């Protein structure tokens, strides 16, 4: 429990305030600063300004009574945790006690006030308030630690995702380069035709055809699997936004988000440019947009929401 405490005494009778002040200050072992308020409205102002460690309030007061005062304190997050002891010389039944506790009082003391009982109840309220304060501090520390852990995890996942995304882009570039190299090699091979006899030309044709038909399907399958691994949340978002979307259309959308042109996508997927443009046309219809620019905007919004 803290060694120095503020206590706010609230009563419309100056004599009652005087008596409570004297009783609280009779204990030389305690260091109290006693604050006083003569009505409920003033008590709310003092509580917000001074943040007392405990309050003792009379029940029956003109204007705002003790119950209304407690409710006003509880309604304000700044003062909601201040423990309040209700004091009354009129409301003395068990039903009255229930009403006070239900309103938010932590304790109840009857007038005329017994000095020993008063100090005991104040100590109890202060101890409880201190323990609650310590628990809130520990809770705040735990919450901040959890937030820091979450921030670290998010940062780590973002770095991993960025690495996988760059790796994926590199693999796509390599696949596109392979397809482009095929075209270059075939052109170079065909330049040899004038220098060959009939048999050589036949062999050259077979060589060119074999190079063109060389299958990169395994590389493309690995690439599609990598797409699914890196973009699975994005793919899920696409499925929710557009039920019935196909796997190839999801991959096409992912290619678009990697800023590949239709011709580059055609090379990477081993399709002709016309079929890629037709696929984009179907995708635009499904997302109800008129152009590839609008389509990319929609996909970027889905991607941002999936992160």
PDB file of C-alpha atoms in Angstrom:
ATOM      1  CA  UNK A   1       0.000   0.000   0.000  1.00  0.00           C
ATOM      2  CA  UNK A   2       1.337   3.506  -0.784  1.00  0.00           C
ATOM      3  CA  UNK A   3       2.779   5.436   2.164  1.00  0.00           C
ATOM      4  CA  UNK A   4       1.019   8.676   1.228  1.00  0.00           C
ATOM      5  CA  UNK A   5      -2.676   8.817   0.268  1.00  0.00           C
ATOM      6  CA  UNK A   6      -5.298  11.331  -0.725  1.00  0.00           C
ATOM      7  CA  UNK A   7      -8.749  10.979   0.813  1.00  0.00           C
ATOM      8  CA  UNK A   8     -11.719  12.990  -0.446  1.00  0.00           C
ATOM      9  CA  UNK A   9     -14.475  13.550   2.098  1.00  0.00           C
ATOM     10  CA  UNK A  10     -17.882  14.556   0.710  1.00  0.00           C
ATOM     11  CA  UNK A  11     -20.687  15.831   2.946  1.00  0.00           C
ATOM     12  CA  UNK A  12     -23.073  18.791   2.845  1.00  0.00           C
ATOM     13  CA  UNK A  13     -22.727  19.267   6.622  1.00  0.00           C
ATOM     14  CA  UNK A  14     -19.520  21.152   7.571  1.00  0.00           C
ATOM     15  CA  UNK A  15     -19.603  19.604  11.048  1.00  0.00           C
ATOM     16  CA  UNK A  16     -19.556  16.069   9.610  1.00  0.00           C
ATOM     17  CA  UNK A  17     -16.610  17.010   7.403  1.00  0.00           C
ATOM     18  CA  UNK A  18     -14.777  18.403  10.423  1.00  0.00           C
ATOM     19  CA  UNK A  19     -15.389  15.228  12.447  1.00  0.00           C
ATOM     20  CA  UNK A  20     -14.236  12.951   9.617  1.00  0.00           C
ATOM     21  CA  UNK A  21     -11.102  15.018   9.076  1.00  0.00           C
ATOM     22  CA  UNK A  22     -10.194  14.842  12.757  1.00  0.00           C
ATOM     23  CA  UNK A  23     -10.842  11.102  12.969  1.00  0.00           C
ATOM     24  CA  UNK A  24      -8.725  10.350   9.909  1.00  0.00           C
ATOM     25  CA  UNK A  25      -5.850  12.498  11.126  1.00  0.00           C
ATOM     26  CA  UNK A  26      -5.817  10.934  14.588  1.00  0.00           C
ATOM     27  CA  UNK A  27      -3.602   8.094  13.352  1.00  0.00           C
ATOM     28  CA  UNK A  28      -0.027   9.469  13.378  1.00  0.00           C
ATOM     29  CA  UNK A  29       1.314   6.394  11.542  1.00  0.00           C
ATOM     30  CA  UNK A  30      -0.575   7.331   8.401  1.00  0.00           C
ATOM     31  CA  UNK A  31       0.181  10.147   5.978  1.00  0.00           C
ATOM     32  CA  UNK A  32      -3.060  11.450   4.525  1.00  0.00           C
ATOM     33  CA  UNK A  33      -3.942  14.520   2.520  1.00  0.00           C
ATOM     34  CA  UNK A  34      -7.574  15.224   3.271  1.00  0.00           C
ATOM     35  CA  UNK A  35      -9.621  16.869   0.518  1.00  0.00           C
ATOM     36  CA  UNK A  36     -13.163  18.149   1.134  1.00  0.00           C
ATOM     37  CA  UNK A  37     -16.242  18.768  -1.020  1.00  0.00           C
ATOM     38  CA  UNK A  38     -19.610  20.076   0.209  1.00  0.00           C
ATOM     39  CA  UNK A  39     -21.753  18.605  -2.581  1.00  0.00           C
ATOM     40  CA  UNK A  40     -21.717  15.916  -5.244  1.00  0.00           C
ATOM     41  CA  UNK A  41     -21.022  18.153  -8.234  1.00  0.00           C
ATOM     42  CA  UNK A  42     -17.993  19.698  -6.548  1.00  0.00           C
ATOM     43  CA  UNK A  43     -16.830  16.227  -5.511  1.00  0.00           C
ATOM     44  CA  UNK A  44     -16.807  15.099  -9.165  1.00  0.00           C
ATOM     45  CA  UNK A  45     -14.670  18.114 -10.122  1.00  0.00           C
ATOM     46  CA  UNK A  46     -12.213  17.526  -7.253  1.00  0.00           C
ATOM     47  CA  UNK A  47     -11.999  13.813  -8.024  1.00  0.00           C
ATOM     48  CA  UNK A  48     -11.147  14.477 -11.679  1.00  0.00           C
ATOM     49  CA  UNK A  49      -8.537  17.071 -10.740  1.00  0.00           C
ATOM     50  CA  UNK A  50      -6.902  15.440  -7.707  1.00  0.00           C
ATOM     51  CA  UNK A  51      -7.499  11.707  -8.353  1.00  0.00           C
ATOM     52  CA  UNK A  52      -7.880  10.736  -4.660  1.00  0.00           C
ATOM     53  CA  UNK A  53      -6.945   7.228  -3.534  1.00  0.00           C
ATOM     54  CA  UNK A  54     -10.265   6.777  -1.732  1.00  0.00           C
ATOM     55  CA  UNK A  55     -13.504   8.752  -1.200  1.00  0.00           C
ATOM     56  CA  UNK A  56     -15.944   8.853   1.708  1.00  0.00           C
ATOM     57  CA  UNK A  57     -19.322  10.310   0.799  1.00  0.00           C
ATOM     58  CA  UNK A  58     -22.561  10.986   2.608  1.00  0.00           C
ATOM     59  CA  UNK A  59     -25.655   9.399   1.087  1.00  0.00           C
ATOM     60  CA  UNK A  60     -28.267  12.108   1.617  1.00  0.00           C
ATOM     61  CA  UNK A  61     -27.143  15.404   0.077  1.00  0.00           C
ATOM     62  CA  UNK A  62     -29.108  18.114  -1.764  1.00  0.00           C
ATOM     63  CA  UNK A  63     -28.718  18.084  -5.516  1.00  0.00           C
ATOM     64  CA  UNK A  64     -26.534  15.089  -6.361  1.00  0.00           C
ATOM     65  CA  UNK A  65     -26.785  12.488  -3.588  1.00  0.00           C
ATOM     66  CA  UNK A  66     -24.159   9.843  -2.766  1.00  0.00           C
ATOM     67  CA  UNK A  67     -25.589   7.185  -5.096  1.00  0.00           C
ATOM     68  CA  UNK A  68     -25.709   9.634  -8.013  1.00  0.00           C
ATOM     69  CA  UNK A  69     -22.182  10.745  -7.187  1.00  0.00           C
ATOM     70  CA  UNK A  70     -20.869   7.181  -7.378  1.00  0.00           C
ATOM     71  CA  UNK A  71     -22.646   6.619 -10.689  1.00  0.00           C
ATOM     72  CA  UNK A  72     -21.145   9.834 -12.091  1.00  0.00           C
ATOM     73  CA  UNK A  73     -17.662   8.695 -11.043  1.00  0.00           C
ATOM     74  CA  UNK A  74     -18.161   5.246 -12.566  1.00  0.00           C
ATOM     75  CA  UNK A  75     -19.328   6.786 -15.840  1.00  0.00           C
ATOM     76  CA  UNK A  76     -15.994   8.582 -16.263  1.00  0.00           C
ATOM     77  CA  UNK A  77     -13.029   6.323 -17.063  1.00  0.00           C
ATOM     78  CA  UNK A  78     -10.718   8.777 -15.302  1.00  0.00           C
ATOM     79  CA  UNK A  79     -12.466   8.296 -11.936  1.00  0.00           C
ATOM     80  CA  UNK A  80     -14.146   4.915 -12.390  1.00  0.00           C
ATOM     81  CA  UNK A  81     -11.510   3.056 -10.353  1.00  0.00           C
ATOM     82  CA  UNK A  82     -11.566   5.332  -7.271  1.00  0.00           C
ATOM     83  CA  UNK A  83     -12.946   3.293  -4.339  1.00  0.00           C
ATOM     84  CA  UNK A  84     -15.894   5.002  -2.603  1.00  0.00           C
ATOM     85  CA  UNK A  85     -17.107   4.339   0.960  1.00  0.00           C
ATOM     86  CA  UNK A  86     -20.746   5.273   1.551  1.00  0.00           C
ATOM     87  CA  UNK A  87     -21.611   6.878   4.915  1.00  0.00           C
ATOM     88  CA  UNK A  88     -25.150   7.362   6.179  1.00  0.00           C
ATOM     89  CA  UNK A  89     -27.045   7.947   9.404  1.00  0.00           C
ATOM     90  CA  UNK A  90     -30.450   7.425   7.793  1.00  0.00           C
ATOM     91  CA  UNK A  91     -30.119   4.674   5.159  1.00  0.00           C
ATOM     92  CA  UNK A  92     -29.163   1.866   7.532  1.00  0.00           C
ATOM     93  CA  UNK A  93     -30.965  -1.282   6.366  1.00  0.00           C
ATOM     94  CA  UNK A  94     -29.444  -4.232   4.503  1.00  0.00           C
ATOM     95  CA  UNK A  95     -31.450  -3.176   1.448  1.00  0.00           C
ATOM     96  CA  UNK A  96     -29.750   0.219   1.606  1.00  0.00           C
ATOM     97  CA  UNK A  97     -26.383  -1.538   1.761  1.00  0.00           C
ATOM     98  CA  UNK A  98     -27.283  -3.549  -1.341  1.00  0.00           C
ATOM     99  CA  UNK A  99     -28.272  -0.371  -3.182  1.00  0.00           C
ATOM    100  CA  UNK A 100     -24.955   1.315  -2.315  1.00  0.00           C
ATOM    101  CA  UNK A 101     -22.859  -1.697  -3.322  1.00  0.00           C
ATOM    102  CA  UNK A 102     -24.853  -2.168  -6.541  1.00  0.00           C
ATOM    103  CA  UNK A 103     -24.146   1.472  -7.461  1.00  0.00           C
ATOM    104  CA  UNK A 104     -20.413   0.841  -7.096  1.00  0.00           C
ATOM    105  CA  UNK A 105     -19.527   1.599  -3.469  1.00  0.00           C
ATOM    106  CA  UNK A 106     -16.778  -0.662  -2.092  1.00  0.00           C
ATOM    107  CA  UNK A 107     -17.893  -0.362   1.526  1.00  0.00           C
ATOM    108  CA  UNK A 108     -20.548   1.100   3.805  1.00  0.00           C
ATOM    109  CA  UNK A 109     -20.245   2.806   7.184  1.00  0.00           C
ATOM    110  CA  UNK A 110     -23.017   3.950   9.521  1.00  0.00           C
ATOM    111  CA  UNK A 111     -23.257   7.280  11.350  1.00  0.00           C
ATOM    112  CA  UNK A 112     -22.397   8.165  14.045  1.00  0.00           C
ATOM    113  CA  UNK A 113     -19.035   6.970  12.820  1.00  0.00           C
ATOM    114  CA  UNK A 114     -16.862   4.808  15.006  1.00  0.00           C
ATOM    115  CA  UNK A 115     -13.193   5.954  14.695  1.00  0.00           C
ATOM    116  CA  UNK A 116     -11.737   2.429  14.724  1.00  0.00           C
ATOM    117  CA  UNK A 117     -14.259   1.195  12.154  1.00  0.00           C
ATOM    118  CA  UNK A 118     -13.623   4.246   9.956  1.00  0.00           C
ATOM    119  CA  UNK A 119      -9.864   3.786   9.887  1.00  0.00           C
ATOM    120  CA  UNK A 120     -10.226   0.031   9.323  1.00  0.00           C
ATOM    121  CA  UNK A 121     -12.559   0.517   6.354  1.00  0.00           C
ATOM    122  CA  UNK A 122     -10.343   3.226   4.877  1.00  0.00           C
ATOM    123  CA  UNK A 123      -7.270   0.981   5.189  1.00  0.00           C
ATOM    124  CA  UNK A 124      -9.192  -1.867   3.594  1.00  0.00           C
ATOM    125  CA  UNK A 125     -10.316   0.342   0.689  1.00  0.00           C
ATOM    126  CA  UNK A 126      -6.812   1.702   0.195  1.00  0.00           C
ATOM    127  CA  UNK A 127      -5.314  -1.789   0.232  1.00  0.00           C
ATOM    128  CA  UNK A 128      -7.848  -3.004  -2.308  1.00  0.00           C
ATOM    129  CA  UNK A 129      -7.264   0.043  -4.522  1.00  0.00           C
ATOM    130  CA  UNK A 130      -3.497  -0.477  -4.357  1.00  0.00           C
ATOM    131  CA  UNK A 131      -3.795  -4.158  -5.256  1.00  0.00           C
ATOM    132  CA  UNK A 132      -6.094  -3.343  -8.173  1.00  0.00           C
ATOM    133  CA  UNK A 133      -3.655  -0.674  -9.341  1.00  0.00           C
ATOM    134  CA  UNK A 134      -0.780  -3.161  -9.227  1.00  0.00           C
ATOM    135  CA  UNK A 135      -2.843  -5.698 -11.149  1.00  0.00           C
ATOM    136  CA  UNK A 136      -3.677  -3.095 -13.805  1.00  0.00           C
ATOM    137  CA  UNK A 137       0.009  -2.188 -14.126  1.00  0.00           C
ATOM    138  CA  UNK A 138       0.957  -5.856 -14.540  1.00  0.00           C
ATOM    139  CA  UNK A 139      -1.859  -6.324 -17.021  1.00  0.00           C
ATOM    140  CA  UNK A 140      -0.673  -3.282 -18.985  1.00  0.00           C
ATOM    141  CA  UNK A 141       2.859  -4.715 -19.064  1.00  0.00           C
ATOM    142  CA  UNK A 142       1.571  -8.077 -20.291  1.00  0.00           C
ATOM    143  CA  UNK A 143      -0.597  -6.410 -22.952  1.00  0.00           C
ATOM    144  CA  UNK A 144       2.356  -4.340 -24.169  1.00  0.00           C
ATOM    145  CA  UNK A 145       4.574  -7.429 -24.253  1.00  0.00           C
ATOM    146  CA  UNK A 146       1.944  -9.260 -26.299  1.00  0.00           C
ATOM    147  CA  UNK A 147       1.661  -6.302 -28.662  1.00  0.00           C
ATOM    148  CA  UNK A 148       5.428  -6.163 -29.055  1.00  0.00           C
ATOM    149  CA  UNK A 149       5.511  -9.903 -29.749  1.00  0.00           C
ATOM    150  CA  UNK A 150       2.752  -9.473 -32.310  1.00  0.00           C
ATOM    151  CA  UNK A 151       4.592  -6.568 -33.940  1.00  0.00           C
ATOM    152  CA  UNK A 152       7.762  -8.665 -34.116  1.00  0.00           C
ATOM    153  CA  UNK A 153       5.865 -11.611 -35.581  1.00  0.00           C
ATOM    154  CA  UNK A 154       4.185  -9.390 -38.169  1.00  0.00           C
ATOM    155  CA  UNK A 155       7.535  -7.842 -39.074  1.00  0.00           C
ATOM    156  CA  UNK A 156       9.118 -11.288 -39.403  1.00  0.00           C
ATOM    157  CA  UNK A 157       6.237 -12.557 -41.551  1.00  0.00           C
ATOM    158  CA  UNK A 158       6.437  -9.457 -43.752  1.00  0.00           C
ATOM    159  CA  UNK A 159      10.159 -10.045 -44.274  1.00  0.00           C
ATOM    160  CA  UNK A 160       9.545 -13.698 -45.114  1.00  0.00           C
ATOM    161  CA  UNK A 161       6.738 -12.775 -47.491  1.00  0.00           C
ATOM    162  CA  UNK A 162       8.880 -10.133 -49.150  1.00  0.00           C
ATOM    163  CA  UNK A 163      11.699 -12.667 -49.625  1.00  0.00           C
ATOM    164  CA  UNK A 164       9.314 -15.234 -51.106  1.00  0.00           C
ATOM    165  CA  UNK A 165       7.772 -12.598 -53.345  1.00  0.00           C
ATOM    166  CA  UNK A 166      11.180 -11.549 -54.666  1.00  0.00           C
ATOM    167  CA  UNK A 167      12.136 -15.199 -55.119  1.00  0.00           C
ATOM    168  CA  UNK A 168       8.917 -15.790 -57.016  1.00  0.00           C
ATOM    169  CA  UNK A 169       9.558 -12.792 -59.267  1.00  0.00           C
ATOM    170  CA  UNK A 170      13.056 -14.090 -59.949  1.00  0.00           C
ATOM    171  CA  UNK A 171      11.705 -17.536 -60.895  1.00  0.00           C
ATOM    172  CA  UNK A 172       9.170 -15.974 -63.243  1.00  0.00           C
ATOM    173  CA  UNK A 173      11.854 -13.879 -64.880  1.00  0.00           C
ATOM    174  CA  UNK A 174      13.986 -16.985 -65.337  1.00  0.00           C
ATOM    175  CA  UNK A 175      11.089 -18.876 -66.933  1.00  0.00           C
ATOM    176  CA  UNK A 176      10.338 -15.981 -69.263  1.00  0.00           C
ATOM    177  CA  UNK A 177      14.011 -15.807 -70.199  1.00  0.00           C
ATOM    178  CA  UNK A 178      13.990 -19.509 -70.996  1.00  0.00           C
ATOM    179  CA  UNK A 179      11.076 -19.042 -73.392  1.00  0.00           C
ATOM    180  CA  UNK A 180      12.714 -16.016 -75.010  1.00  0.00           C
ATOM    181  CA  UNK A 181      15.999 -17.895 -75.353  1.00  0.00           C
ATOM    182  CA  UNK A 182      14.162 -20.632 -77.245  1.00  0.00           C
ATOM    183  CA  UNK A 183      13.031 -18.121 -79.848  1.00  0.00           C
ATOM    184  CA  UNK A 184      16.560 -16.746 -80.202  1.00  0.00           C
ATOM    185  CA  UNK A 185      18.082 -20.228 -80.510  1.00  0.00           C
ATOM    186  CA  UNK A 186      15.545 -21.270 -83.158  1.00  0.00           C
ATOM    187  CA  UNK A 187      16.257 -18.120 -85.164  1.00  0.00           C
ATOM    188  CA  UNK A 188      19.998 -18.776 -84.974  1.00  0.00           C
ATOM    189  CA  UNK A 189      19.494 -22.401 -86.029  1.00  0.00           C
ATOM    190  CA  UNK A 190      17.354 -21.385 -89.020  1.00  0.00           C
ATOM    191  CA  UNK A 191      20.118 -19.053 -90.198  1.00  0.00           C
ATOM    192  CA  UNK A 192      22.209 -22.187 -90.891  1.00  0.00           C
ATOM    193  CA  UNK A 193      19.771 -23.560 -93.472  1.00  0.00           C
ATOM    194  CA  UNK A 194      21.448 -22.043 -96.565  1.00  0.00           C
ATOM    195  CA  UNK A 195      24.704 -23.767 -95.733  1.00  0.00           C
ATOM    196  CA  UNK A 196      23.303 -27.298 -95.341  1.00  0.00           C
ATOM    197  CA  UNK A 197      22.459 -30.073 -97.754  1.00  0.00           C
ATOM    198  CA  UNK A 198      19.041 -31.744 -97.800  1.00  0.00           C
ATOM    199  CA  UNK A 199      19.886 -34.218 -95.065  1.00  0.00           C
ATOM    200  CA  UNK A 200      21.325 -31.447 -92.880  1.00  0.00           C
ATOM    201  CA  UNK A 201      18.206 -29.345 -93.335  1.00  0.00           C
ATOM    202  CA  UNK A 202      15.999 -32.230 -92.202  1.00  0.00           C
ATOM    203  CA  UNK A 203      18.102 -32.710 -89.079  1.00  0.00           C
ATOM    204  CA  UNK A 204      18.084 -28.948 -88.465  1.00  0.00           C
ATOM    205  CA  UNK A 205      14.281 -28.861 -88.711  1.00  0.00           C
ATOM    206  CA  UNK A 206      13.957 -31.667 -86.189  1.00  0.00           C
ATOM    207  CA  UNK A 207      16.367 -29.901 -83.836  1.00  0.00           C
ATOM    208  CA  UNK A 208      14.375 -26.633 -84.045  1.00  0.00           C
ATOM    209  CA  UNK A 209      11.061 -28.417 -83.541  1.00  0.00           C
ATOM    210  CA  UNK A 210      12.434 -30.268 -80.512  1.00  0.00           C
ATOM    211  CA  UNK A 211      13.671 -27.031 -78.991  1.00  0.00           C
ATOM    212  CA  UNK A 212      10.328 -25.293 -79.492  1.00  0.00           C
ATOM    213  CA  UNK A 213       8.396 -28.192 -77.985  1.00  0.00           C
ATOM    214  CA  UNK A 214      10.716 -28.551 -74.969  1.00  0.00           C
ATOM    215  CA  UNK A 215       8.370 -28.845 -72.012  1.00  0.00           C
ATOM    216  CA  UNK A 216       8.697 -26.523 -69.048  1.00  0.00           C
ATOM    217  CA  UNK A 217       5.494 -27.823 -67.423  1.00  0.00           C
ATOM    218  CA  UNK A 218       7.363 -28.985 -64.324  1.00  0.00           C
ATOM    219  CA  UNK A 219       8.810 -25.521 -63.814  1.00  0.00           C
ATOM    220  CA  UNK A 220       5.365 -23.977 -64.304  1.00  0.00           C
ATOM    221  CA  UNK A 221       3.788 -26.386 -61.832  1.00  0.00           C
ATOM    222  CA  UNK A 222       6.408 -25.501 -59.230  1.00  0.00           C
ATOM    223  CA  UNK A 223       5.777 -21.842 -59.968  1.00  0.00           C
ATOM    224  CA  UNK A 224       2.011 -22.230 -59.479  1.00  0.00           C
ATOM    225  CA  UNK A 225       2.606 -24.015 -56.182  1.00  0.00           C
ATOM    226  CA  UNK A 226       4.856 -21.153 -55.113  1.00  0.00           C
ATOM    227  CA  UNK A 227       2.127 -18.708 -56.142  1.00  0.00           C
ATOM    228  CA  UNK A 228      -0.327 -20.524 -53.876  1.00  0.00           C
ATOM    229  CA  UNK A 229       2.150 -20.526 -50.991  1.00  0.00           C
ATOM    230  CA  UNK A 230       2.933 -16.806 -51.211  1.00  0.00           C
ATOM    231  CA  UNK A 231      -0.525 -15.553 -52.174  1.00  0.00           C
ATOM    232  CA  UNK A 232      -2.874 -17.969 -50.375  1.00  0.00           C
ATOM    233  CA  UNK A 233      -4.660 -15.203 -48.440  1.00  0.00           C
ATOM    234  CA  UNK A 234      -4.990 -13.171 -51.620  1.00  0.00           C
ATOM    235  CA  UNK A 235      -6.412 -16.215 -53.406  1.00  0.00           C
ATOM    236  CA  UNK A 236      -8.893 -16.738 -50.540  1.00  0.00           C
ATOM    237  CA  UNK A 237      -9.949 -13.097 -50.818  1.00  0.00           C
ATOM    238  CA  UNK A 238     -10.460 -13.528 -54.571  1.00  0.00           C
ATOM    239  CA  UNK A 239     -12.619 -16.610 -54.001  1.00  0.00           C
ATOM    240  CA  UNK A 240     -14.815 -14.726 -51.522  1.00  0.00           C
ATOM    241  CA  UNK A 241     -15.108 -11.714 -53.813  1.00  0.00           C
ATOM    242  CA  UNK A 242     -15.653 -13.757 -56.953  1.00  0.00           C
ATOM    243  CA  UNK A 243     -17.043 -17.291 -56.320  1.00  0.00           C
ATOM    244  CA  UNK A 244     -16.277 -19.680 -59.131  1.00  0.00           C
ATOM    245  CA  UNK A 245     -12.947 -18.135 -60.078  1.00  0.00           C
ATOM    246  CA  UNK A 246     -10.579 -20.747 -61.532  1.00  0.00           C
ATOM    247  CA  UNK A 247      -7.054 -21.623 -60.439  1.00  0.00           C
ATOM    248  CA  UNK A 248      -5.588 -20.351 -63.713  1.00  0.00           C
ATOM    249  CA  UNK A 249      -7.442 -17.052 -63.280  1.00  0.00           C
ATOM    250  CA  UNK A 250      -6.051 -16.674 -59.747  1.00  0.00           C
ATOM    251  CA  UNK A 251      -2.532 -17.261 -61.070  1.00  0.00           C
ATOM    252  CA  UNK A 252      -3.192 -14.781 -63.889  1.00  0.00           C
ATOM    253  CA  UNK A 253      -4.223 -12.170 -61.305  1.00  0.00           C
ATOM    254  CA  UNK A 254      -1.076 -12.847 -59.278  1.00  0.00           C
ATOM    255  CA  UNK A 255       1.034 -12.355 -62.417  1.00  0.00           C
ATOM    256  CA  UNK A 256      -0.694  -9.023 -62.954  1.00  0.00           C
ATOM    257  CA  UNK A 257       0.154  -7.907 -59.410  1.00  0.00           C
ATOM    258  CA  UNK A 258       3.795  -8.713 -60.156  1.00  0.00           C
ATOM    259  CA  UNK A 259       3.575  -6.057 -62.917  1.00  0.00           C
ATOM    260  CA  UNK A 260       4.067  -8.506 -65.773  1.00  0.00           C
ATOM    261  CA  UNK A 261       2.732  -7.453 -69.165  1.00  0.00           C
ATOM    262  CA  UNK A 262       0.356  -9.761 -71.102  1.00  0.00           C
ATOM    263  CA  UNK A 263       3.225 -10.733 -73.427  1.00  0.00           C
ATOM    264  CA  UNK A 264       5.458 -11.621 -70.455  1.00  0.00           C
ATOM    265  CA  UNK A 265       2.626 -13.647 -68.936  1.00  0.00           C
ATOM    266  CA  UNK A 266       2.185 -15.425 -72.256  1.00  0.00           C
ATOM    267  CA  UNK A 267       5.887 -16.365 -72.233  1.00  0.00           C
ATOM    268  CA  UNK A 268       5.806 -17.509 -68.597  1.00  0.00           C
ATOM    269  CA  UNK A 269       2.693 -19.665 -69.102  1.00  0.00           C
ATOM    270  CA  UNK A 270       3.663 -20.920 -72.583  1.00  0.00           C
ATOM    271  CA  UNK A 271       0.467 -19.529 -74.086  1.00  0.00           C
ATOM    272  CA  UNK A 272      -0.053 -17.258 -77.033  1.00  0.00           C
ATOM    273  CA  UNK A 273      -0.764 -13.607 -76.401  1.00  0.00           C
ATOM    274  CA  UNK A 274      -4.316 -13.811 -77.728  1.00  0.00           C
ATOM    275  CA  UNK A 275      -5.317 -16.507 -75.220  1.00  0.00           C
ATOM    276  CA  UNK A 276      -3.868 -14.424 -72.382  1.00  0.00           C
ATOM    277  CA  UNK A 277      -5.867 -11.387 -73.505  1.00  0.00           C
ATOM    278  CA  UNK A 278      -9.017 -13.534 -73.705  1.00  0.00           C
ATOM    279  CA  UNK A 279      -8.344 -14.762 -70.151  1.00  0.00           C
ATOM    280  CA  UNK A 280      -8.002 -11.164 -68.961  1.00  0.00           C
ATOM    281  CA  UNK A 281     -11.277 -10.323 -70.701  1.00  0.00           C
ATOM    282  CA  UNK A 282     -13.071 -13.107 -68.790  1.00  0.00           C
ATOM    283  CA  UNK A 283     -11.499 -11.944 -65.533  1.00  0.00           C
ATOM    284  CA  UNK A 284     -12.665  -8.364 -66.164  1.00  0.00           C
ATOM    285  CA  UNK A 285     -16.207  -9.606 -66.712  1.00  0.00           C
ATOM    286  CA  UNK A 286     -16.159 -11.568 -63.456  1.00  0.00           C
ATOM    287  CA  UNK A 287     -15.011  -8.496 -61.520  1.00  0.00           C
ATOM    288  CA  UNK A 288     -17.293  -6.174 -63.507  1.00  0.00           C
ATOM    289  CA  UNK A 289     -14.562  -3.773 -64.679  1.00  0.00           C
ATOM    290  CA  UNK A 290     -13.892  -2.354 -68.129  1.00  0.00           C
ATOM    291  CA  UNK A 291     -10.092  -2.259 -68.341  1.00  0.00           C
ATOM    292  CA  UNK A 292      -6.978  -4.013 -67.072  1.00  0.00           C
ATOM    293  CA  UNK A 293      -6.080  -0.867 -65.101  1.00  0.00           C
ATOM    294  CA  UNK A 294      -9.384  -1.074 -63.206  1.00  0.00           C
ATOM    295  CA  UNK A 295      -8.891  -4.802 -62.770  1.00  0.00           C
ATOM    296  CA  UNK A 296      -5.457  -4.263 -61.222  1.00  0.00           C
ATOM    297  CA  UNK A 297      -6.904  -1.656 -58.832  1.00  0.00           C
ATOM    298  CA  UNK A 298      -9.511  -4.161 -57.657  1.00  0.00           C
ATOM    299  CA  UNK A 299      -6.881  -6.873 -57.220  1.00  0.00           C
ATOM    300  CA  UNK A 300      -4.597  -4.531 -55.282  1.00  0.00           C
ATOM    301  CA  UNK A 301      -7.467  -3.716 -52.914  1.00  0.00           C
ATOM    302  CA  UNK A 302      -8.091  -7.438 -52.359  1.00  0.00           C
ATOM    303  CA  UNK A 303      -4.381  -7.993 -51.757  1.00  0.00           C
ATOM    304  CA  UNK A 304      -4.208  -5.140 -49.220  1.00  0.00           C
ATOM    305  CA  UNK A 305      -7.199  -6.555 -47.361  1.00  0.00           C
ATOM    306  CA  UNK A 306      -5.629 -10.031 -47.319  1.00  0.00           C
ATOM    307  CA  UNK A 307      -2.381  -8.964 -45.647  1.00  0.00           C
TER     308      UNK A 307
END
